[in-house]
Each structure stands twice: as structure tokens, then as C-alpha cells.
Short mmCIF file of C-alpha atoms in Angstrom, two decimals:
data_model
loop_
_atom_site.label_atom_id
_atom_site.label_comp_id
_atom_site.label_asym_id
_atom_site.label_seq_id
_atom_site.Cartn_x
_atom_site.Cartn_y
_atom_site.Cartn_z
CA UNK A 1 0.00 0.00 0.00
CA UNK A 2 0.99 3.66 -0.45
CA UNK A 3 0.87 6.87 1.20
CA UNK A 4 -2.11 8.10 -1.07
CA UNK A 5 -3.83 4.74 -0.14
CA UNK A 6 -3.72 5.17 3.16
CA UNK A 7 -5.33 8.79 2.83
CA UNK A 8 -8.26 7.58 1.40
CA UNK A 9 -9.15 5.29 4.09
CA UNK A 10 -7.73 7.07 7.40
CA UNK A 11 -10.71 7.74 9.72
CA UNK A 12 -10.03 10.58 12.31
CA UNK A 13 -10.80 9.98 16.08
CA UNK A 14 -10.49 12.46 19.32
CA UNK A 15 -13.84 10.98 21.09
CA UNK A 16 -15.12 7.50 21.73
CA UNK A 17 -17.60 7.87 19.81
CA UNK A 18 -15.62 8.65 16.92
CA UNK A 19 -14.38 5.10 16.94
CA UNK A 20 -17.74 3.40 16.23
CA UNK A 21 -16.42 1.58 12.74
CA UNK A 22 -13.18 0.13 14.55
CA UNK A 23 -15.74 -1.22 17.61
CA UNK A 24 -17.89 -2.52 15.02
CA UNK A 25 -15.14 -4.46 13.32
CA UNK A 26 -13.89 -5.38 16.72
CA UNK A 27 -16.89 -6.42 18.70
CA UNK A 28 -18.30 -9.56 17.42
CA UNK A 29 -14.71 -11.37 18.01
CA UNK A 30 -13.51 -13.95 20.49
CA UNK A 31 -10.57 -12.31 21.30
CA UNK A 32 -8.87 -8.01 20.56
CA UNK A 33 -5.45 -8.02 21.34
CA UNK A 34 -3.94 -4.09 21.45
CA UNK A 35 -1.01 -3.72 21.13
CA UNK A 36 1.66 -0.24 21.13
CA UNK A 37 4.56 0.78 19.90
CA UNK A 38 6.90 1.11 23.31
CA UNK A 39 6.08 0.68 26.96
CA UNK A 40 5.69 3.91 27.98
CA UNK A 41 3.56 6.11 25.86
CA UNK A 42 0.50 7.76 26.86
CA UNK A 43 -1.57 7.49 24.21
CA UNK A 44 -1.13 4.33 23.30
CA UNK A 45 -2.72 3.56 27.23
CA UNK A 46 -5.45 5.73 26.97
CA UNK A 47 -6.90 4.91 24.07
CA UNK A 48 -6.62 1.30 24.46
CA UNK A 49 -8.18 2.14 27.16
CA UNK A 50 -11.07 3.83 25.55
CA UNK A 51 -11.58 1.07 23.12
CA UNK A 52 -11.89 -1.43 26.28
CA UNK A 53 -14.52 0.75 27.82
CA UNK A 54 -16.67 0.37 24.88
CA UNK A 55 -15.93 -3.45 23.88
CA UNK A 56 -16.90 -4.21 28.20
CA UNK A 57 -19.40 -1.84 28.49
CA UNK A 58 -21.32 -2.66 24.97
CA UNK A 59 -20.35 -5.56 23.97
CA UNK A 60 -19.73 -7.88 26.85
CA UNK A 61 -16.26 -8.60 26.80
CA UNK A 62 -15.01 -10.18 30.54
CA UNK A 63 -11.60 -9.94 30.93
CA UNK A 64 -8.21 -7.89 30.22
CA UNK A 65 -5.11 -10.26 29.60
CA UNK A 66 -2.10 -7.70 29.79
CA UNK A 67 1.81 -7.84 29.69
CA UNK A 68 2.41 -7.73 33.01
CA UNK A 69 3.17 -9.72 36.32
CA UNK A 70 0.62 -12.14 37.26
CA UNK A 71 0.70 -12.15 41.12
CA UNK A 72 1.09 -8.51 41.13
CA UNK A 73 -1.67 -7.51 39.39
CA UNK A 74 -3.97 -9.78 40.68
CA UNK A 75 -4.84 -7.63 43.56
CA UNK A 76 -5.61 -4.85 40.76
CA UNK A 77 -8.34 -7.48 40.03
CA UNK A 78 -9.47 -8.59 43.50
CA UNK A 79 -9.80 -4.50 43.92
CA UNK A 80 -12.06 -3.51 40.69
CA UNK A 81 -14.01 -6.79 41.81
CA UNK A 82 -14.46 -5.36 45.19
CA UNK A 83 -13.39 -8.91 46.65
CA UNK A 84 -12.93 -9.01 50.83
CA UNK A 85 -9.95 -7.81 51.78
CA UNK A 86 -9.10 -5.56 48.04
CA UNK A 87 -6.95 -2.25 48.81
CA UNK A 88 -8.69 1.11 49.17
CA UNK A 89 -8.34 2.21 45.61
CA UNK A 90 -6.46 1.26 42.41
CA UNK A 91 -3.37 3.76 43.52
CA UNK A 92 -2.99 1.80 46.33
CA UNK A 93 -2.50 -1.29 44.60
CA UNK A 94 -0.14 0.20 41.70
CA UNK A 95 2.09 2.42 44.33
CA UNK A 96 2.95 -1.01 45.49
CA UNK A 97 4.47 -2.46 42.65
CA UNK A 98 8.03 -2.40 42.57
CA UNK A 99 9.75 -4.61 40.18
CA UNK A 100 11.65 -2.69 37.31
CA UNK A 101 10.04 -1.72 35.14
CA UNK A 102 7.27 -0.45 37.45
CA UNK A 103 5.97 2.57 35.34
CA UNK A 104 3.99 0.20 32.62
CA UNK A 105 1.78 -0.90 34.85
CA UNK A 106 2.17 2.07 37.95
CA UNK A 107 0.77 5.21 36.38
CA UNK A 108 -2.45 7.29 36.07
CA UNK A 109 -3.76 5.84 33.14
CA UNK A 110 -4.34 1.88 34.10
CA UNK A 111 -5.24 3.44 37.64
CA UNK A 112 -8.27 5.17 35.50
CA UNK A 113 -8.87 2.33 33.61
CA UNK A 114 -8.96 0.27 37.05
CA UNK A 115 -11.42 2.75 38.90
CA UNK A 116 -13.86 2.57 35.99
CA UNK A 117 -13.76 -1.32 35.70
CA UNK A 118 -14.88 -1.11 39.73
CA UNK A 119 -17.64 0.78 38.83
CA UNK A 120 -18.70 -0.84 36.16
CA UNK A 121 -18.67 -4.08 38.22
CA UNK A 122 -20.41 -2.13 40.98
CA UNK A 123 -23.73 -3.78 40.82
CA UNK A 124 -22.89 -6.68 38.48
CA UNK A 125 -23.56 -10.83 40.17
CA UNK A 126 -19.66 -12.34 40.86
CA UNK A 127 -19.99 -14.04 38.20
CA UNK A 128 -20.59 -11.12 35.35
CA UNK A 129 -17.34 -9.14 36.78
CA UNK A 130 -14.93 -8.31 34.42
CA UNK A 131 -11.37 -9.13 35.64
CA UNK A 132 -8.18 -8.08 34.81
CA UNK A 133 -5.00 -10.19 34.85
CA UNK A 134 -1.44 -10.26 34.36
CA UNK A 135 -0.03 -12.95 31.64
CA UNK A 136 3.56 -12.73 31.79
CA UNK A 137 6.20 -15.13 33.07
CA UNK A 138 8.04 -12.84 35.46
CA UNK A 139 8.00 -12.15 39.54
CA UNK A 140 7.99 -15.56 40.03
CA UNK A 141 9.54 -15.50 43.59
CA UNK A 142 6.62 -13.87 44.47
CA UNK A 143 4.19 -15.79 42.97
CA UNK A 144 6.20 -18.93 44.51
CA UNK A 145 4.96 -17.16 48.00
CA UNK A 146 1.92 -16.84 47.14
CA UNK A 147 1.02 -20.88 46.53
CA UNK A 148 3.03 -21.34 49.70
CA UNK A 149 1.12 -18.92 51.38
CA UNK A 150 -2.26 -20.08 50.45
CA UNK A 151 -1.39 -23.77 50.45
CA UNK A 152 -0.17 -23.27 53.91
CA UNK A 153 -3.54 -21.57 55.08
CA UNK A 154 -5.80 -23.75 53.27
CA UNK A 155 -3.81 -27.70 53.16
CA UNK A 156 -1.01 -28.41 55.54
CA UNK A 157 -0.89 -31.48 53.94
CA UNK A 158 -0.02 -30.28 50.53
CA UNK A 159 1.90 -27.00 51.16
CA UNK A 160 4.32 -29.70 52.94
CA UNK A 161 4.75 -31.63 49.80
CA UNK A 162 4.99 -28.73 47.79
CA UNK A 163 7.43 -26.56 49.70
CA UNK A 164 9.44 -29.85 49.49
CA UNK A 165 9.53 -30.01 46.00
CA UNK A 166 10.20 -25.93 46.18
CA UNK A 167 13.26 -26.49 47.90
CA UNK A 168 14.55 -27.54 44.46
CA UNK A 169 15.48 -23.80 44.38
CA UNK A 170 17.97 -23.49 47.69
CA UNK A 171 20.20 -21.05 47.96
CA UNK A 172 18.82 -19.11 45.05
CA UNK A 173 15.59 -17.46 46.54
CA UNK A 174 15.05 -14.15 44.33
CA UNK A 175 17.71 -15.04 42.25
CA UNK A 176 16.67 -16.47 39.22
CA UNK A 177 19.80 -16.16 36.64
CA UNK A 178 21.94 -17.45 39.74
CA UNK A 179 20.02 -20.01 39.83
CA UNK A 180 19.94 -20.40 35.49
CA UNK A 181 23.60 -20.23 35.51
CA UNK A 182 24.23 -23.30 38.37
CA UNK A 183 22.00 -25.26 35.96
CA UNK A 184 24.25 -24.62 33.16
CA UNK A 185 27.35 -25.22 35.73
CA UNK A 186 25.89 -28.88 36.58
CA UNK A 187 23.39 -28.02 39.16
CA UNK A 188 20.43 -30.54 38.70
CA UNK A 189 17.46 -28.54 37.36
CA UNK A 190 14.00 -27.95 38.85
CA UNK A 191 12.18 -28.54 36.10
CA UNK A 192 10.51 -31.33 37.06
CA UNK A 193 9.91 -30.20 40.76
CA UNK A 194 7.69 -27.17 39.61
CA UNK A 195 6.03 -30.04 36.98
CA UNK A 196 5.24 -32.06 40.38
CA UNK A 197 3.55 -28.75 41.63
CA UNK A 198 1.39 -27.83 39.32
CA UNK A 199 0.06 -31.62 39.22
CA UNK A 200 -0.30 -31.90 42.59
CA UNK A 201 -2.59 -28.57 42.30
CA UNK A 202 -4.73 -29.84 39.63
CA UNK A 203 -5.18 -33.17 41.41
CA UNK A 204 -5.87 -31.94 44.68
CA UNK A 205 -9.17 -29.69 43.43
CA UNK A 206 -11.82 -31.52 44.57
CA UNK A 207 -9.95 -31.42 48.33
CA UNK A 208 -9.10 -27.95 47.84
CA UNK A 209 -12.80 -27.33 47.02
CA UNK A 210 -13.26 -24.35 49.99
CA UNK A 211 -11.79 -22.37 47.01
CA UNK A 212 -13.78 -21.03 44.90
CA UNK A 213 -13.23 -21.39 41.17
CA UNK A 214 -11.15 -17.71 40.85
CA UNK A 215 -9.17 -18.39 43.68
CA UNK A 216 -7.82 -21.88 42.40
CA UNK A 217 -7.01 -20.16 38.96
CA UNK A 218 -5.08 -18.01 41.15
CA UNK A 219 -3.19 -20.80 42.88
CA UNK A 220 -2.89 -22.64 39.97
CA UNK A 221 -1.76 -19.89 38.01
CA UNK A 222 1.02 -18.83 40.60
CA UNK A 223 2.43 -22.50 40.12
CA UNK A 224 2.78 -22.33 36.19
CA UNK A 225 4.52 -19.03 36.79
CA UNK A 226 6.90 -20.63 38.51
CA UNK A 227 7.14 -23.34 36.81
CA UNK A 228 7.54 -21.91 33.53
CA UNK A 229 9.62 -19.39 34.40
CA UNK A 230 12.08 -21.69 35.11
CA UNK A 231 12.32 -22.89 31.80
CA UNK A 232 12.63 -18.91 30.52
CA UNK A 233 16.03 -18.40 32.66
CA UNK A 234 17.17 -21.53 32.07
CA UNK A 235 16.58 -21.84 27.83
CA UNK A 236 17.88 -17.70 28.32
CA UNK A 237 21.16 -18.36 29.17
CA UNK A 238 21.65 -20.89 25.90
CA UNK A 239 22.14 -17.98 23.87
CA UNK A 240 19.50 -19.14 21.67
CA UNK A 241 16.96 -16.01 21.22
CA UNK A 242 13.91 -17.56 19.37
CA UNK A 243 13.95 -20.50 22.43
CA UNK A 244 13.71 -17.43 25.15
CA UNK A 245 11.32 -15.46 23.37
CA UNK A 246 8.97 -18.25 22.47
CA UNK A 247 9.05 -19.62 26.11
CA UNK A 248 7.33 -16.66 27.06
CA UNK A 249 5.57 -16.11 24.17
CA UNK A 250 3.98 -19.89 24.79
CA UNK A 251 3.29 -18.93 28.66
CA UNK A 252 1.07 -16.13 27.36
CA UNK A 253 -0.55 -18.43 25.04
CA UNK A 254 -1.34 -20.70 27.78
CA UNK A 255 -2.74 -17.80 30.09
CA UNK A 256 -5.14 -16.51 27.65
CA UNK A 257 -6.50 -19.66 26.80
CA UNK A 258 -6.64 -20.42 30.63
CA UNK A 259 -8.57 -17.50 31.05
CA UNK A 260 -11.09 -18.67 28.63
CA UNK A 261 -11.42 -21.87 30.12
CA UNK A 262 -12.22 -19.84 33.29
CA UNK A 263 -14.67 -17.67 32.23
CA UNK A 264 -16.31 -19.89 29.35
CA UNK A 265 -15.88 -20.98 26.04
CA UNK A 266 -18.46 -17.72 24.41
CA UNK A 267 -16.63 -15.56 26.70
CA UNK A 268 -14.72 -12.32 24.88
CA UNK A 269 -11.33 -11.27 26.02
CA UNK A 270 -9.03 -8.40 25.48
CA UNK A 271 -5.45 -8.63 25.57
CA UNK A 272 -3.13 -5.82 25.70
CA UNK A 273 0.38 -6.45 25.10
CA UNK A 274 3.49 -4.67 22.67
CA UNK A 275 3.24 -4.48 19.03
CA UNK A 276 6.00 -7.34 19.01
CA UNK A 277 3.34 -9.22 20.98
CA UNK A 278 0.36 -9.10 19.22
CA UNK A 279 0.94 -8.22 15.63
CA UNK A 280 0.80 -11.44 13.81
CA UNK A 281 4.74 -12.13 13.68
CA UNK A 282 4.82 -14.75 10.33
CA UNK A 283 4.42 -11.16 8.43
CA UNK A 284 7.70 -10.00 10.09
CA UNK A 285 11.01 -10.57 9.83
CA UNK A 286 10.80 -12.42 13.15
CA UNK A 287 9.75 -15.90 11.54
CA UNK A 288 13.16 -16.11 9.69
CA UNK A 289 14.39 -16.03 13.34
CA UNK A 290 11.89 -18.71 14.78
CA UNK A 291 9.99 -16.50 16.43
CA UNK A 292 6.31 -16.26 17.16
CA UNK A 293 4.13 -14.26 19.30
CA UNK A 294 0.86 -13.86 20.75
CA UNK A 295 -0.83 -12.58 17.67
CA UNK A 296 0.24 -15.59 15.80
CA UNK A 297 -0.71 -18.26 17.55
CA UNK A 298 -4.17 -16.76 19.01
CA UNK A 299 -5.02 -16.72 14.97
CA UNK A 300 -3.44 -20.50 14.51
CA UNK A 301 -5.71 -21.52 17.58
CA UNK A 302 -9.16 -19.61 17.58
CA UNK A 303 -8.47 -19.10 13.82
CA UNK A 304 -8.15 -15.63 12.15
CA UNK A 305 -11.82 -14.79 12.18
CA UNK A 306 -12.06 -14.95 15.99
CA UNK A 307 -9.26 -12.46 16.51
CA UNK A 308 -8.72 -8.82 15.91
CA UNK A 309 -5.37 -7.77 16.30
CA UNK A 310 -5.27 -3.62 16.60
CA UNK A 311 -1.67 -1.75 16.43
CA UNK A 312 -0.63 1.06 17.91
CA UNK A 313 1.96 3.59 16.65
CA UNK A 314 3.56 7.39 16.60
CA UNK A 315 5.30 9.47 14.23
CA UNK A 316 7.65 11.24 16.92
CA UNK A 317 7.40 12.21 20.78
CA UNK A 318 8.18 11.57 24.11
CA UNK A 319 8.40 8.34 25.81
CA UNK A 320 8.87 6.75 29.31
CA UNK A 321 11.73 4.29 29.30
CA UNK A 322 15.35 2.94 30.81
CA UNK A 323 18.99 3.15 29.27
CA UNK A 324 19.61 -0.06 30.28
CA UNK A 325 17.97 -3.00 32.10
CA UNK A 326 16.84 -1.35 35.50
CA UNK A 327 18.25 2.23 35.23
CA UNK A 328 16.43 4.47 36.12
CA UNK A 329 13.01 5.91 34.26
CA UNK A 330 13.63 8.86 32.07
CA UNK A 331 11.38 11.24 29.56
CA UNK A 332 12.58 10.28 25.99
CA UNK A 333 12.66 11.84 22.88
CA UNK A 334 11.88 9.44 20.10
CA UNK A 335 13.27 11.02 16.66
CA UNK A 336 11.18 11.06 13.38
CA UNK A 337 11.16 7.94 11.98
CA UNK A 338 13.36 6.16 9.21
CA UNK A 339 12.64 6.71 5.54
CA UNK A 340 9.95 4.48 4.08
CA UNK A 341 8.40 3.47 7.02
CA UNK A 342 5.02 3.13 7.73
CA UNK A 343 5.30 6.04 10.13
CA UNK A 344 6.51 8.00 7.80
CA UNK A 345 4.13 6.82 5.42
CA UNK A 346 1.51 7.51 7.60
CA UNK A 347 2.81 11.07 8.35
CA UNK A 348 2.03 12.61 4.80
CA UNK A 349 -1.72 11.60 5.77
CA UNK A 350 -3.58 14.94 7.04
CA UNK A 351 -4.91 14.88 10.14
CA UNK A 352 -3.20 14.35 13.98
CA UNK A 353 -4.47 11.52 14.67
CA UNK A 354 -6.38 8.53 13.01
CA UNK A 355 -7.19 4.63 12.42
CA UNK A 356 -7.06 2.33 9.32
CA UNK A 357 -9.12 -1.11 9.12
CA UNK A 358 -7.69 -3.51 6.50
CA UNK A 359 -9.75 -5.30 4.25
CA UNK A 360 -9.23 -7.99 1.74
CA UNK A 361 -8.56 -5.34 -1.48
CA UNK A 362 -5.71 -4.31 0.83
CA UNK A 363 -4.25 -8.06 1.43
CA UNK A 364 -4.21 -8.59 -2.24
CA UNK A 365 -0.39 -9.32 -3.34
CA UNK A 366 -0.43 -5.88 -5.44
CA UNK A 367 -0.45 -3.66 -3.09
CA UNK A 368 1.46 -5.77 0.12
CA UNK A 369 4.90 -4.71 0.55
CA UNK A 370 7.97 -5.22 3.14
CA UNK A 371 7.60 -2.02 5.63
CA UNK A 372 9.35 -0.96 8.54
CA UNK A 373 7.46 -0.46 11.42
CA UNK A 374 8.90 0.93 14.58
CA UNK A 375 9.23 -0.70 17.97
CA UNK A 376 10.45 0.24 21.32
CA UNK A 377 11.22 -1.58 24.05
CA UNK A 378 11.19 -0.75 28.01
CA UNK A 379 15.44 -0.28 27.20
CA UNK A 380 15.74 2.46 24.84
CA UNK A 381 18.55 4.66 23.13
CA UNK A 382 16.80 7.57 20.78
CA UNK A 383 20.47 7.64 19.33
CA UNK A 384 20.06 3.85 17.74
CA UNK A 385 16.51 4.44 17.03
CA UNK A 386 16.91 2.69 13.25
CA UNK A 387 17.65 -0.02 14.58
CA UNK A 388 14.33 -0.34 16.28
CA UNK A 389 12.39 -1.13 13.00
CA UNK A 390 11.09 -4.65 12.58
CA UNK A 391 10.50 -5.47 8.61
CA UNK A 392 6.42 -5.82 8.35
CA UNK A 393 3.97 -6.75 5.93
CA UNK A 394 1.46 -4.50 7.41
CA UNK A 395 -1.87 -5.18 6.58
CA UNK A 396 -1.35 -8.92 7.08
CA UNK A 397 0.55 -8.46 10.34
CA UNK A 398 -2.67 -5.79 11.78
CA UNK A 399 -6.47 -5.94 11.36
CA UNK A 400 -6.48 -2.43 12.06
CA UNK A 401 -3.86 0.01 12.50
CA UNK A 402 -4.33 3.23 15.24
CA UNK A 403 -1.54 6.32 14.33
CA UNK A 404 -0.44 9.56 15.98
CA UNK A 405 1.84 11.79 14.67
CA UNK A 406 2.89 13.18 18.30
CA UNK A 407 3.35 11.09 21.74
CA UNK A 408 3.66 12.01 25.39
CA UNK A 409 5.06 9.86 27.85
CA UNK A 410 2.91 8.16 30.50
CA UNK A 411 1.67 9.37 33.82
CA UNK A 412 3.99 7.66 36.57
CA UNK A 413 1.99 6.90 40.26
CA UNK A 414 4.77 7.82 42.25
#
């Protein structure tokens, strides 16, 4: 597609409301998955956000899958559920979260987005509340506490065999790669122990049956944290990056479809997650690596009807992110974009802001072409910013693409 293309089917937004053809494309699917361009970007939050609102609140979609901790977020959804014992408010729960990097999921606009779901659950039956859940593979210490915890409170019996098979992990509590890199030393792995876990979990339900069904998914789901974490550090330190990427790619597969199993088959989910994430990577340059993601396999499994896959992306702006691995947050300035690019393509169309929905005309071979598209991580140098563009068939990798030609950098909850 060209520039001029694009023109003629841009479609301007700076309401809700103004979104009605993307919701209508979007609301009769099994599964949205939003993505954005970086991890710290305000209006890539709010108006995934927005679009949320609208998919819940008209459409009856349950649950928000994001990329984020599971444990950590899961009393953001015991709080916008109003369960016994939930913090005070949804700043409360994000001013608590403190692994690096705490600013994608601890700022203004997911504590909006949080007090809003409360409401909107307000006067809704248990089990009509929409939930919201972390679906990544990381804080798994603290998940590992948390089936300790609960086992301990609710089944002597089995938190004793399970802290047994925990202690797999002596002396490296908290310390995951030290614990990767005695593996690789000799060290006999813990695979199998966290294996044993999560069995014994499943097989123990009908004794564990005090809990109700959320609560188990919660137990359960701390124990395949942990369990398949373990395989991330240990596959991470093999050098091999498709193997590391696709182990967590594969653990968010798992979640989502766990969380449909939860809520029911006809349930509707939203998932929000990077553009890496959720844009269908066999129309990237990643498959020639071995790598899939999110987008991909939701479309292999529920099938490409089922699933609407929305990117998010920005001409230039400013952007919350680290210099290196868990340095400290600064306000970036992310450059105009390379030559050729869909951002830049994107720029020559008038107006500041805009979506596109593709269509099959568009997905004919004549007018699909290799495009860079721009992507920035939580680690970000402005300086090497052309290296940040991943090679992209675009309208095959997106359903529908969201674009703004200026960016401000998120809201952090102090």
C-alpha cells in the first residue's frame, strides 16, 4: 500500500464515539489483542483504554489479559471486583508495585482504567465481573509465596509436599539467573519439581474445594509461573533467542486460553500487550528467526476470524523508558522515523491523529509490501533508534492500525 492509499481510508478519532467503525469491526470477536509501539507512551494507554470501555461496556467482553506480572496484578483485580480484603483504591494497589520496570503498569492511566472497571462491576452478580490479569512469566519468587502462602492456610498437607519439592530452588531465593547459571554449571534442574507442583494442584481440586473457582485459577496460576519461568532463565542463558522469546511467548498463550477456560468458552477477552506481541509475527522478519508471538498463535488456535489484532503507533514524541535493564526511568525523545516506514508513510496523511481497518482489497499481493514499522522496548537509546524497526507486511501483520503523529510519555503513580 501507499501513502495516497492510506489517505483515502484514514478515519479521524479524538472521542469515543468517533471510533464506532473500529468497535464494530472489533466487537463480534472472540478475542482483541492491542497492542503499542513502546512501553511507555500515553496514548497508546489511553486509548486502548477507551476502546476497552466500549468493547466491556457494549459488547460484553469479561476480561483484560495484559503484559504484566501475574501475582502482582492480581490484587488490581481482586480490587475492581471489590473482593474481601481488596486495597482502598487502584493507587494503592499500583504504588505497590516495585519490580523494574514499574511505570507500565504504575501510572495514572491503568489506575483510571482500574477505577472505571470497579464501577462498572459495581452492581454486576460475581460471576458477570470483568477481571483483569497479568499474563507474563516474570516475579515468580513472588508468585512462589503466594502458593506457599495459600497452600499453607488452606492444606497443611499439601503446602508440605509442595514446599518440598520448592526447595529444588535453595540457595537461590530471588535469584533467578543465579540459579539459570548453576544449571548450566551442573546443578540438577528444577524442572521437574515445579512439573510435580502444578500436578499436585490440579489433582488436589476436589480437596481444595473451599476455594472457589477464581481463587484456584489463582493458585494454579502462581504455580505455572513458577514453573515456567524456570524454563525462561534456564533456555535464556543458551544464547539461543527464538527458544527465550517463544518460552514466554507460549506462557502467554497458555494464560489466555486459561482464562477462557475460566470464564467460558463464548466468553470475549481483550489482551493488551506490545506491538512485538500481538501483531501477527509470520508477516515479520521475526519468523526467519523462529519467532512467534501472541498474535500468531491466538489466529493459529481460535483461527483468524475470531481475533482482531489492533496496532498502535507514533510518528515522533516523548516516551517513558530505561537506558539499560533497571536504570532508572527517564522522559525520551523518540526522533522522526526512518525513511519508508510506515510512520513516515503515515505522516504525509492529514490529520493528527487517526485509524485504518484492512480489508481484503488491501491483502491482495499488489499492493502488500515489506515495511518498517517501529518498535520500542522498556530499554531504549533515541540515538540507535533505526535499529528499532522490525520489517512488516502490514496489513497482514494488523487488522487495524491506530496512528499519531505526536506522543507524550505516560503518567507515573509515584
Amino acid at each position: 500500500m501507499t501513502g495516497q492509499n492510506y489517505a483515502s481510508k484514514a478515519i479521524p478519532f479524538h472521542k469515543p464515539f468517533d471510533l464506532d467503525l473500529l468497535i464494530t469491526a472489533a466487537k463480534d470477536k472472540k478475542l482483541v489483542m492491542m497492542g503499542e509501539a513502546s512501553h511507555g507512551t500515553h496514548e497508546y494507554y489511553l486509548w486502548r483504554d477507551a476502546i476497552s470501555r466500549r468493547l466491556i461496556s457494549e459488547h460484553n467482553f469479561r476480561f483484560i489479559a495484559v503484559e504484566g506480572d501475574f501475582a502482582g496484578l492480581y490484587e488490581l483485580n481482586r480490587y475492581i471486583k471489590n473482593e474481601p480484603g481488596a486495597a482502598s483504591s487502584a493507587r494503592d494497589v499500583l504504588r505497590k508495585l516495585n519490580r523494574w520496570p514499574r511505570w507500565m503498569w504504575a501510572n495514572e492511566e491503568v489506575a483510571d482504567l482500574a477505577e472505571w472497571l470497579k464501577e462498572h462491576n459495581e452492581n454486576l452478580p460475581e460471576e458477570k465481573k470483568v477481571g483483569f490479569y497479568g499474563m507474563d512469566v516474570y516475579d515468580e519468587w513472588y508468585s512462589k509465596e503466594v502458593v506457599l502462602r495459600l497452600l499453607k492456610k488452606i492444606d497443611k498437607d499439601l503446602y508440605k509436599k509442595v514446599q518440598k519439592e520448592y526447595d529444588c530452588f535453595h540457595p537461590y531465593k530471588g535469584e533467578s539467573w543465579e540459579y539459570a547459571r548453576a544449571v548450566k554449571a551442573g546443578k540438577k534442574p528444577c524442572n521437574e519439581a515445579t512439573k510435580r507442583v502444578v500436578e499436585l494442584i490440579r489433582k488436589y481440586r476436589d480437596e481444595l474445594e473451599k476455594l472457589p473457582d477464581d481463587e484456584y485459577f489463582y493458585l494454579l496460576q502462581n504455580a505455572i509461573v513458577v514453573h515456567n519461568a524456570e524454563e525462561f532463565y534456564r533456555v535464556s542463558l543458551d544464547k539461543d533467542d527464538a527458544l527465550s522469546w517463544n518460552s514466554r511467548v507460549f506462557h502467554m498463550h497458555e494464560t489466555i486460553k486459561d482464562l477462557f477456560e475460566m470464564y467460558g468458552e463464548s466468553a470475549k477477552g481483550i489482551v493488551w500487550a506490545h506491538n512485538t506481541h500481538i501483531g501477527d509475527a509470520s508477516y515479520t522478519n521475526m519468523r526467519n528467526f523462529g519467532e512467534k508471538n501472541i498474535g500468531q498463535l491466538t489466529r493459529e488456535y481460535f483461527g483468524a476470524s475470531e481475533v482482531f489484532l489492533i496496532g498502535l503507533i507514533g510518528y515522533e514524541g516523548k516516551v517513558m523508558a530505561g537506558a539499560s535493564w533497571g536504570a532508572p526511568m527517564q522522559v525520551m525523545t523518540i526522533p522522526k522515523p526512518i525513511a519508508g516506514s510506515i510512520e513516515s508513510q503515515l505522516y504525509r496523511v492529514p490529520g493528527d491523529q487517526f485509524f485504518i481497518i484492512f480489508n481484503e482489497e488491501d491483502r491482495r499481493d499488489k499492493n502488500l509490501s515489506l515495511t518498517g514499522n517501529r518498535a520500542v522496548g522498556v530499554v531504549y537509546n533515541p540515538n540507535r533508534d533505526r535499529a528499532q524497526f522490525v520489517p512488516t507486511i502490514v496489513p497482514m501483520r494488523y487488522d487495524a492500525l491506530l496512528f499519531f503523529k505526536q506522543t507524550t510519555a505516560l503518567r507515573v503513580i509515584e
